[in-house]
PDB file of C-alpha atoms in Angstrom:
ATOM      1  CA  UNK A 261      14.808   7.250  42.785  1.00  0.00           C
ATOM      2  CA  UNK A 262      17.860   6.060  40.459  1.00  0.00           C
ATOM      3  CA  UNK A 263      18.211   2.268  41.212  1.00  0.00           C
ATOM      4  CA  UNK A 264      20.691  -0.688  39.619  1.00  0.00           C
ATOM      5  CA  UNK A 265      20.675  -4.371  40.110  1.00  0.00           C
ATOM      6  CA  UNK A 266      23.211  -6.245  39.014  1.00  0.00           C
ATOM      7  CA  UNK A 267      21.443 -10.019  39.675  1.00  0.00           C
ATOM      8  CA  UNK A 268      24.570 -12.138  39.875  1.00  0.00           C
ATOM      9  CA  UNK A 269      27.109 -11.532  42.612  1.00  0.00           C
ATOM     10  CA  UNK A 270      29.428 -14.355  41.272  1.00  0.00           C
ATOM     11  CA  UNK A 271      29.753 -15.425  37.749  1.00  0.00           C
ATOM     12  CA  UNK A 272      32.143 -18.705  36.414  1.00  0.00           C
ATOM     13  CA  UNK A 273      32.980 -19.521  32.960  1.00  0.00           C
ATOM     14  CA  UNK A 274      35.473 -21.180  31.013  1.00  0.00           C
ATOM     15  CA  UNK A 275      38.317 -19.809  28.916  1.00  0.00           C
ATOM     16  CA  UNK A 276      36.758 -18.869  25.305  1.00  0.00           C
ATOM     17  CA  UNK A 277      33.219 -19.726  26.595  1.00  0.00           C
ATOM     18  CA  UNK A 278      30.824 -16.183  26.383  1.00  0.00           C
ATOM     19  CA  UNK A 279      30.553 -13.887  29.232  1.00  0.00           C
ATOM     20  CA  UNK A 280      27.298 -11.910  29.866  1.00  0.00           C
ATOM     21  CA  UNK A 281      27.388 -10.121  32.721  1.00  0.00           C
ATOM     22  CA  UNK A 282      23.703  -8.848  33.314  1.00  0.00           C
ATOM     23  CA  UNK A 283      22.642  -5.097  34.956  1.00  0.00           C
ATOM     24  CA  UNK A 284      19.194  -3.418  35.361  1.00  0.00           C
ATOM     25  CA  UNK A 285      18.154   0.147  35.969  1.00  0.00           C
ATOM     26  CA  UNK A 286      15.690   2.188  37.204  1.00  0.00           C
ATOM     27  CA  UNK A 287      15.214   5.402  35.952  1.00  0.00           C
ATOM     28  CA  UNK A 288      12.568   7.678  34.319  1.00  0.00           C
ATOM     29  CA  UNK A 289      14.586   9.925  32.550  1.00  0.00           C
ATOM     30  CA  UNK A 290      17.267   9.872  30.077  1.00  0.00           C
ATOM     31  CA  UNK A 291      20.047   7.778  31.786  1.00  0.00           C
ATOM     32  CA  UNK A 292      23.863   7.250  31.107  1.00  0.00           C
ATOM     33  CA  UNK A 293      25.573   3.543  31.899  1.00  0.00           C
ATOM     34  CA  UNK A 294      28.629   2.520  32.475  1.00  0.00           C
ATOM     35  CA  UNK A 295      30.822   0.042  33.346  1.00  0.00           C
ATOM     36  CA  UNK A 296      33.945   0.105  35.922  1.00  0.00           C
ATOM     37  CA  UNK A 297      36.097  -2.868  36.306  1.00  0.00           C
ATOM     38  CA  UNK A 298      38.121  -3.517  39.421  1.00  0.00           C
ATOM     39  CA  UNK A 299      41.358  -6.276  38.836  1.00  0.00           C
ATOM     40  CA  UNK A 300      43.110  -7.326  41.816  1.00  0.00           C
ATOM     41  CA  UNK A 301      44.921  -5.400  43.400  1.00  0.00           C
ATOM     42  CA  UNK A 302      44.307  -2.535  41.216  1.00  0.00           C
ATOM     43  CA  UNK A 303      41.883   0.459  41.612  1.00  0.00           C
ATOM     44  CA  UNK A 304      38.530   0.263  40.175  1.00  0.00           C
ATOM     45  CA  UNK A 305      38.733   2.397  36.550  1.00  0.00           C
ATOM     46  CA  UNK A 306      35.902   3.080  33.794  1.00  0.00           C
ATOM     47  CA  UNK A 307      35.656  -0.010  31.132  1.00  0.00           C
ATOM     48  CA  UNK A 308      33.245   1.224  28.720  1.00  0.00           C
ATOM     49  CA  UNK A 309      30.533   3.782  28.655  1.00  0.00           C
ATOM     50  CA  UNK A 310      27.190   3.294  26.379  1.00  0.00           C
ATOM     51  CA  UNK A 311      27.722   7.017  25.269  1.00  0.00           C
ATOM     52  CA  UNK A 312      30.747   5.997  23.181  1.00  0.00           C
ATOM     53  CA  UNK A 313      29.332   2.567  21.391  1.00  0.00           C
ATOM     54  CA  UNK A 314      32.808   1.140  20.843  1.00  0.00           C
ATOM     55  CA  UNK A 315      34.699  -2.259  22.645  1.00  0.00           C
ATOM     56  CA  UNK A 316      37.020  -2.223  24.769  1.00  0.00           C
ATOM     57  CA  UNK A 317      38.984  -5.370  25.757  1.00  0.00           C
ATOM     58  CA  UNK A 318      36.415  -7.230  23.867  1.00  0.00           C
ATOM     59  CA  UNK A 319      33.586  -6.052  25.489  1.00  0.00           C
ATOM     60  CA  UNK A 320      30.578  -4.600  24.545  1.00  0.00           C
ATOM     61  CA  UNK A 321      27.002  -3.382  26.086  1.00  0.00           C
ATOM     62  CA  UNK A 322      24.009  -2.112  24.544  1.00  0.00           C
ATOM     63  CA  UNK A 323      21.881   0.355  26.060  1.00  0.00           C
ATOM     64  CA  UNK A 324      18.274  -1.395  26.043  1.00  0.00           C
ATOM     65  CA  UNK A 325      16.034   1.655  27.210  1.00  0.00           C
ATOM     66  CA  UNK A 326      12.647  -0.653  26.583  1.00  0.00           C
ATOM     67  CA  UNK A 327      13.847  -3.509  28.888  1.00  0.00           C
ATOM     68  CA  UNK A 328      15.805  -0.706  30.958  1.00  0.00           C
ATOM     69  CA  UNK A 329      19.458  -3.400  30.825  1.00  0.00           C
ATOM     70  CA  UNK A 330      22.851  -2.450  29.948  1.00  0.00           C
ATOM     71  CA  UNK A 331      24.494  -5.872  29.742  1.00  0.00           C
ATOM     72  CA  UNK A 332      27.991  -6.426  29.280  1.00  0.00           C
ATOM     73  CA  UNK A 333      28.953  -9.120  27.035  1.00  0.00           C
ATOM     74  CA  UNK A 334      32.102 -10.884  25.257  1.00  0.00           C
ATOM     75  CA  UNK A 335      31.608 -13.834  22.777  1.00  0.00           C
ATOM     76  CA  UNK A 336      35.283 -15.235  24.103  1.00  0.00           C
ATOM     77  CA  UNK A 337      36.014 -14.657  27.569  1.00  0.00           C
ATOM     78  CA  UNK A 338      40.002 -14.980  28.534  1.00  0.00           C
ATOM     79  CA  UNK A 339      41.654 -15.713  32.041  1.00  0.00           C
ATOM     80  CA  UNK A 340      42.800 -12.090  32.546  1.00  0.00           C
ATOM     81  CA  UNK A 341      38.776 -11.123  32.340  1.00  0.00           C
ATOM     82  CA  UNK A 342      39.105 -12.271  35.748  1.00  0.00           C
ATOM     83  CA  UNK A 343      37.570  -9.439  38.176  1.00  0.00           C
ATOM     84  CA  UNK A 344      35.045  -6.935  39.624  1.00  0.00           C
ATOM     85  CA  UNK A 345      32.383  -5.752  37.798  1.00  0.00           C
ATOM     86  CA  UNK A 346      30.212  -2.791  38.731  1.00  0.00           C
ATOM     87  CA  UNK A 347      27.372  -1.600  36.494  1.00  0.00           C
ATOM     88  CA  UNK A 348      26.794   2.367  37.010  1.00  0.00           C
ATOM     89  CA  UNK A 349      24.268   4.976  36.245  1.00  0.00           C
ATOM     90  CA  UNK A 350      23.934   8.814  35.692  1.00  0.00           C
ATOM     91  CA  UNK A 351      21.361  10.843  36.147  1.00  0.00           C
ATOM     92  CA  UNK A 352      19.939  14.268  35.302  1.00  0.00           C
ATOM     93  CA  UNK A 353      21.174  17.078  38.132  1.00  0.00           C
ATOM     94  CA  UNK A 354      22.932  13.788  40.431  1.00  0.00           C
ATOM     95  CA  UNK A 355      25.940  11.435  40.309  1.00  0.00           C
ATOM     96  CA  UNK A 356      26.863   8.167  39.697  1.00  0.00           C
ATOM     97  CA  UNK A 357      24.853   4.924  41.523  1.00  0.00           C
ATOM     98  CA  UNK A 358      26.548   1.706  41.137  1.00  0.00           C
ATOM     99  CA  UNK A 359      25.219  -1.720  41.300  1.00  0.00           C
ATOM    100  CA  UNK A 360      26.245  -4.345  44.025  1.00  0.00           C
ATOM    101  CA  UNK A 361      28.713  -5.836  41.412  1.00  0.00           C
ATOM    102  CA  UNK A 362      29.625  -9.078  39.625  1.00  0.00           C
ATOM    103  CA  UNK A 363      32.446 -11.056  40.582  1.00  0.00           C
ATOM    104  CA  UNK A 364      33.931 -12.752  37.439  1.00  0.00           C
ATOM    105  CA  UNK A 365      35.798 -15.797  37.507  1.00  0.00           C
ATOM    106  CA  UNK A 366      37.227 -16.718  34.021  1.00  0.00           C
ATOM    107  CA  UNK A 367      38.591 -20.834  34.160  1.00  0.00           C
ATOM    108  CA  UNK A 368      41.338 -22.028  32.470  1.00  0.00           C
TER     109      UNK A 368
ATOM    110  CA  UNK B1157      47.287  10.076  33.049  1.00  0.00           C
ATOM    111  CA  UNK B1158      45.001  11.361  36.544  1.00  0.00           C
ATOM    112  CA  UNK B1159      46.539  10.679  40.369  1.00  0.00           C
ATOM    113  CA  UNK B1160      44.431  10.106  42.863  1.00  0.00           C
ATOM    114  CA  UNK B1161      46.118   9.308  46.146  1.00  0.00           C
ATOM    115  CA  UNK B1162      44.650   8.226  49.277  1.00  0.00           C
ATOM    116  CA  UNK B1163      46.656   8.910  52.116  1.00  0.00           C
ATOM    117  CA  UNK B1164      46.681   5.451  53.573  1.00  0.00           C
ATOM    118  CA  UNK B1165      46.142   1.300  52.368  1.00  0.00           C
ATOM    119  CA  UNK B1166      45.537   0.040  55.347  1.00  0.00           C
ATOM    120  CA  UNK B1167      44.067   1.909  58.737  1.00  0.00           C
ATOM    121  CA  UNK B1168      43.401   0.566  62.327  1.00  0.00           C
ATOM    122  CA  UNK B1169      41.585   2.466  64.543  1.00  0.00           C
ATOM    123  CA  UNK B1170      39.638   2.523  68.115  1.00  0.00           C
ATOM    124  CA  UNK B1171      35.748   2.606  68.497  1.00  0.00           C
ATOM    125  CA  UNK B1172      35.272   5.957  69.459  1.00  0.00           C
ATOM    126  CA  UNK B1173      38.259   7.506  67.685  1.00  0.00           C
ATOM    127  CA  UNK B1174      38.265  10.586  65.265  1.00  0.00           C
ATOM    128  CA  UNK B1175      39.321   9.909  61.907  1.00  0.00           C
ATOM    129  CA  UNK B1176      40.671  11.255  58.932  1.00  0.00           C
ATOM    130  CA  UNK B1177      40.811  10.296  55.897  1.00  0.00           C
ATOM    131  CA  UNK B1178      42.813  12.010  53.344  1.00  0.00           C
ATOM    132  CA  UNK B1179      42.587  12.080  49.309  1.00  0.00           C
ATOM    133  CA  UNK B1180      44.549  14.081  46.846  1.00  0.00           C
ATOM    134  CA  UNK B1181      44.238  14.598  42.863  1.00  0.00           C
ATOM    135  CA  UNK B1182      46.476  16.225  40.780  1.00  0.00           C
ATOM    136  CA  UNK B1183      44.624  16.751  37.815  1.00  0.00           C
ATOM    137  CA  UNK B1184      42.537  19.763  38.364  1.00  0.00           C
ATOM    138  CA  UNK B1185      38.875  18.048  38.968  1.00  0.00           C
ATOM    139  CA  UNK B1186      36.081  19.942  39.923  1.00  0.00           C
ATOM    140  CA  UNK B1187      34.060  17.036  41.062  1.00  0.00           C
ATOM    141  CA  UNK B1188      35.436  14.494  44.431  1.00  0.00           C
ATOM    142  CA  UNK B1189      33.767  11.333  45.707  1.00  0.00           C
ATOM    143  CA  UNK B1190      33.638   9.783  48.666  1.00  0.00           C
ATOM    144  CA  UNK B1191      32.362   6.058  48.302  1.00  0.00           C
ATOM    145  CA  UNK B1192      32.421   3.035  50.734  1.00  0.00           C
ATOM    146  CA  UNK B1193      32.891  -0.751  49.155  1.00  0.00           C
ATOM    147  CA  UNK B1194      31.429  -3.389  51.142  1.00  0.00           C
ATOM    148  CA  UNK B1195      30.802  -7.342  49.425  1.00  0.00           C
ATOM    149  CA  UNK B1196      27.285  -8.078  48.243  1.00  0.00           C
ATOM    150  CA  UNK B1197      26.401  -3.826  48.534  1.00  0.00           C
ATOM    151  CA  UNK B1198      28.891  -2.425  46.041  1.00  0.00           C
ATOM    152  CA  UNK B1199      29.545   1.201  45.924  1.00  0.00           C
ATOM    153  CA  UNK B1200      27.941   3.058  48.295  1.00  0.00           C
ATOM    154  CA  UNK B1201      28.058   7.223  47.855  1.00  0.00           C
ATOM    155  CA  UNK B1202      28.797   8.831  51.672  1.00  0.00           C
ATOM    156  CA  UNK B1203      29.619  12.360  50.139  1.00  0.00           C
ATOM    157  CA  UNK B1204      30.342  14.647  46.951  1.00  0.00           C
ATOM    158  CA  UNK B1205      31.912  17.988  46.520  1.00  0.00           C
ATOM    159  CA  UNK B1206      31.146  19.588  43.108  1.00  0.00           C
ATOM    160  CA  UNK B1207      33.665  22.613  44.174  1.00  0.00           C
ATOM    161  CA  UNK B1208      35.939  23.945  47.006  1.00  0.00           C
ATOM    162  CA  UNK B1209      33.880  24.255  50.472  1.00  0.00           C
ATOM    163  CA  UNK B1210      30.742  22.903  48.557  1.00  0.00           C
ATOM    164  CA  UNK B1211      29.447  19.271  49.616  1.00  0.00           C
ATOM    165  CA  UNK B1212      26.407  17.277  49.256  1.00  0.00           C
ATOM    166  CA  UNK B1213      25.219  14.490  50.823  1.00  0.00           C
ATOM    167  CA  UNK B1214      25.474  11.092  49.081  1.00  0.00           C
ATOM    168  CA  UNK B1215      23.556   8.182  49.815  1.00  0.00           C
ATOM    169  CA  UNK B1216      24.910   7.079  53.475  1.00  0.00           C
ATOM    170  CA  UNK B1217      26.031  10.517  54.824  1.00  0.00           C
ATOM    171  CA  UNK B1218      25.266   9.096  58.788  1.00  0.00           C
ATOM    172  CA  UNK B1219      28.647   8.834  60.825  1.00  0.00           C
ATOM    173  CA  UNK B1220      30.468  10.849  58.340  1.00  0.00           C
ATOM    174  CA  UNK B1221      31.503  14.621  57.453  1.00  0.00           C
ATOM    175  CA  UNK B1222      34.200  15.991  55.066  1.00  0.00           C
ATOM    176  CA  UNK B1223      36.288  18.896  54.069  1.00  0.00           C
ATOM    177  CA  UNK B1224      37.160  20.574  51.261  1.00  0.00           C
ATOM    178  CA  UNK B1225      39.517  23.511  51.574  1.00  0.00           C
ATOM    179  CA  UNK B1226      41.486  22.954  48.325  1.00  0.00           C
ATOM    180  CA  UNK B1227      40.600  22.067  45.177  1.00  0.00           C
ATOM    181  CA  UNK B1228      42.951  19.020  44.875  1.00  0.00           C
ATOM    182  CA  UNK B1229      42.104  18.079  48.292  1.00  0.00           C
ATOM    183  CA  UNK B1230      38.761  15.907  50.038  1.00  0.00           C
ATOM    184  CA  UNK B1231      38.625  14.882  53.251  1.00  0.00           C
ATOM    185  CA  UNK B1232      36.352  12.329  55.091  1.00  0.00           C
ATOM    186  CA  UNK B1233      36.306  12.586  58.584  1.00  0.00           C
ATOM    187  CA  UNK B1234      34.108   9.616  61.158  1.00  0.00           C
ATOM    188  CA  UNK B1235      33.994  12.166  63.927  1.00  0.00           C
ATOM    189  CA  UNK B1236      33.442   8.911  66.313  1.00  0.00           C
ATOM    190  CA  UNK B1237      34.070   5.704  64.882  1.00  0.00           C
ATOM    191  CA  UNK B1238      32.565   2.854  65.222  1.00  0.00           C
ATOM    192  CA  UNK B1239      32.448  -0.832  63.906  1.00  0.00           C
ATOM    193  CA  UNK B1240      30.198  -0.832  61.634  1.00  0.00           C
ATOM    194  CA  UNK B1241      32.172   1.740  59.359  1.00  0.00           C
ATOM    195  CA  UNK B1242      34.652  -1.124  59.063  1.00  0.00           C
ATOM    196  CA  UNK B1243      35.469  -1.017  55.223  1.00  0.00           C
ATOM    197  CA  UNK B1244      36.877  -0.101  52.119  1.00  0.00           C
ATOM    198  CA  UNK B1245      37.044   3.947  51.424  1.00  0.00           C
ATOM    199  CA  UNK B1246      37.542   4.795  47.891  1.00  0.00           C
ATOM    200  CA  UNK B1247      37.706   8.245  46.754  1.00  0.00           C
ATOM    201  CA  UNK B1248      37.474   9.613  43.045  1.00  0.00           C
ATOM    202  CA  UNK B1249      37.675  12.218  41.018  1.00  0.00           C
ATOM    203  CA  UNK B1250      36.085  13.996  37.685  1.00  0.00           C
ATOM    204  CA  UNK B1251      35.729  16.536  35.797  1.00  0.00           C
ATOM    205  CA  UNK B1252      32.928  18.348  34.088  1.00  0.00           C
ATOM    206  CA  UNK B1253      29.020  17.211  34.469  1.00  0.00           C
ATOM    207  CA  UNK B1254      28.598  14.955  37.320  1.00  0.00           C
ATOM    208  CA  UNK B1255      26.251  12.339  36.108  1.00  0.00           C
ATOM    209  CA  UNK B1256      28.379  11.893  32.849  1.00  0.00           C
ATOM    210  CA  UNK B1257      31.685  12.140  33.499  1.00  0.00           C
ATOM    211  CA  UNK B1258      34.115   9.266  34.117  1.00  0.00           C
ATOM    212  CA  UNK B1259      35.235   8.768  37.624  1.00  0.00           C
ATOM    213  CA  UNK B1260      39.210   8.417  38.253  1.00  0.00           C
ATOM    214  CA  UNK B1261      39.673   6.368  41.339  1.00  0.00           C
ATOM    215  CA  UNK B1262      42.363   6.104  44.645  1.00  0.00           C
ATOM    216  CA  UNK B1263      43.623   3.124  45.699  1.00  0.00           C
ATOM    217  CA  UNK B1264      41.317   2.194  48.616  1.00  0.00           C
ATOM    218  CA  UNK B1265      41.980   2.659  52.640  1.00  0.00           C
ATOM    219  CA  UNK B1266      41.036  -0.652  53.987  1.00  0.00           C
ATOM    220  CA  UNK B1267      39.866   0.912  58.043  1.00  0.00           C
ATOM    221  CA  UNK B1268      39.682  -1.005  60.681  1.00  0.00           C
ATOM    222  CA  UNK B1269      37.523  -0.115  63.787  1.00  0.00           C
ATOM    223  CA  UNK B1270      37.803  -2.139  66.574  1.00  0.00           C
TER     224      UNK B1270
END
């Protein structure tokens, strides 16, 4: 069975530190990741999917099919970064799991 | 830009009660979700609907049941509720394949069963 772990359930950094926000899959088969982001008060909507290799908002994440990961990362993190994050995968002939989620808190 | 609207924010309700909760989208989807939120357990599937009057079971089905007469239209029903469905409902849309297609989200029903 499709299974993701996202290890941290609350995250600090500072303002301009890096942000790496870590997620773990399990999955035989060819998978697809993403990443939703949830602000607050605002509904949850997709950030970035591995399927499309660009950045959005800064962020980035690499598939890593040999360690199974698809970590989210930003080399400067910034105050609005500030929210839910919820790692999610695909699978063959199913639908969307999603991991328990990360709560970001960016410092000033 | 996709709608999805969830009928109500905020929902109190009676141990025991029926209820229903209602989500609309307006962009044509084939594909409606069903999840439940709850801190430290993320998103949780209950139910899916891949077309009108087709559903599948998600990953906590238990307690829960929906409709879907319309295309636009997916309803979850607790047919007797009870506290421990005390949570956040979010509902979501998409179109084409399931397991690659972005989901468009509602804003939440925050219920209450007391």
């Amino acid at each position: 069975a499709q299974r993701v772990t996202q290890p941290e359930k609350l995250l600090s950094v500072f303002k301009g530190a890096p942000v790496e926000l870590k997620c773990n899959y399990s999955y035989s088969g060819s998978p697809e990741l993403f990443w939703y982001v949830q602000y607050s008060r605002q509904r949850l909507q997709l950030l970035l999917r591995h399927i499309s290799r660009e950045s959005i908002k800064g962020f980035t994440a690499d598939l890593n099919k040999g360690e199974t990961s698809f970590h989210l990362k930003k080399p400067f993190a910034q105050e609005e970064d500030s929210a839910m994050y919820y790692c999610a995968l695909g699978t063959s002939g199913s639908r969307l799991t999603f991991g328990e989620g990360t709560q970001l808190t960016v410092n000033p | 830009d996709v709608k999805v609207t969830q009928s109500s924010r905020y929902l109190v309700k009676r141990t025991g009660e029926k209820v229903f909760l209602e989500c609309v989208q307006d962009m044509d989807h084939e594909n409606m979700f069903w999840y439940r939120q709850d801190p430290g357990l993320g998103l949780r599937l209950i139910y899916f609907s891949y077309d009108v009057k087709m559903k599948e079971k998600g990953d906590i089905p238990e307690g829960y049941s929906v409709s879907r007469e319309k295309k636009e239209r997916f309803s979850l029903i607790l047919e007797s509720a009870s506290t421990n469905q005390t949570s956040m409902y979010l509902c979501a849309s998409s179109s084409g394949q399931i397991n690659n297609s972005p989901l468009h989200f509602g804003n939440g029903t925050r219920l209450t069963v007391t």
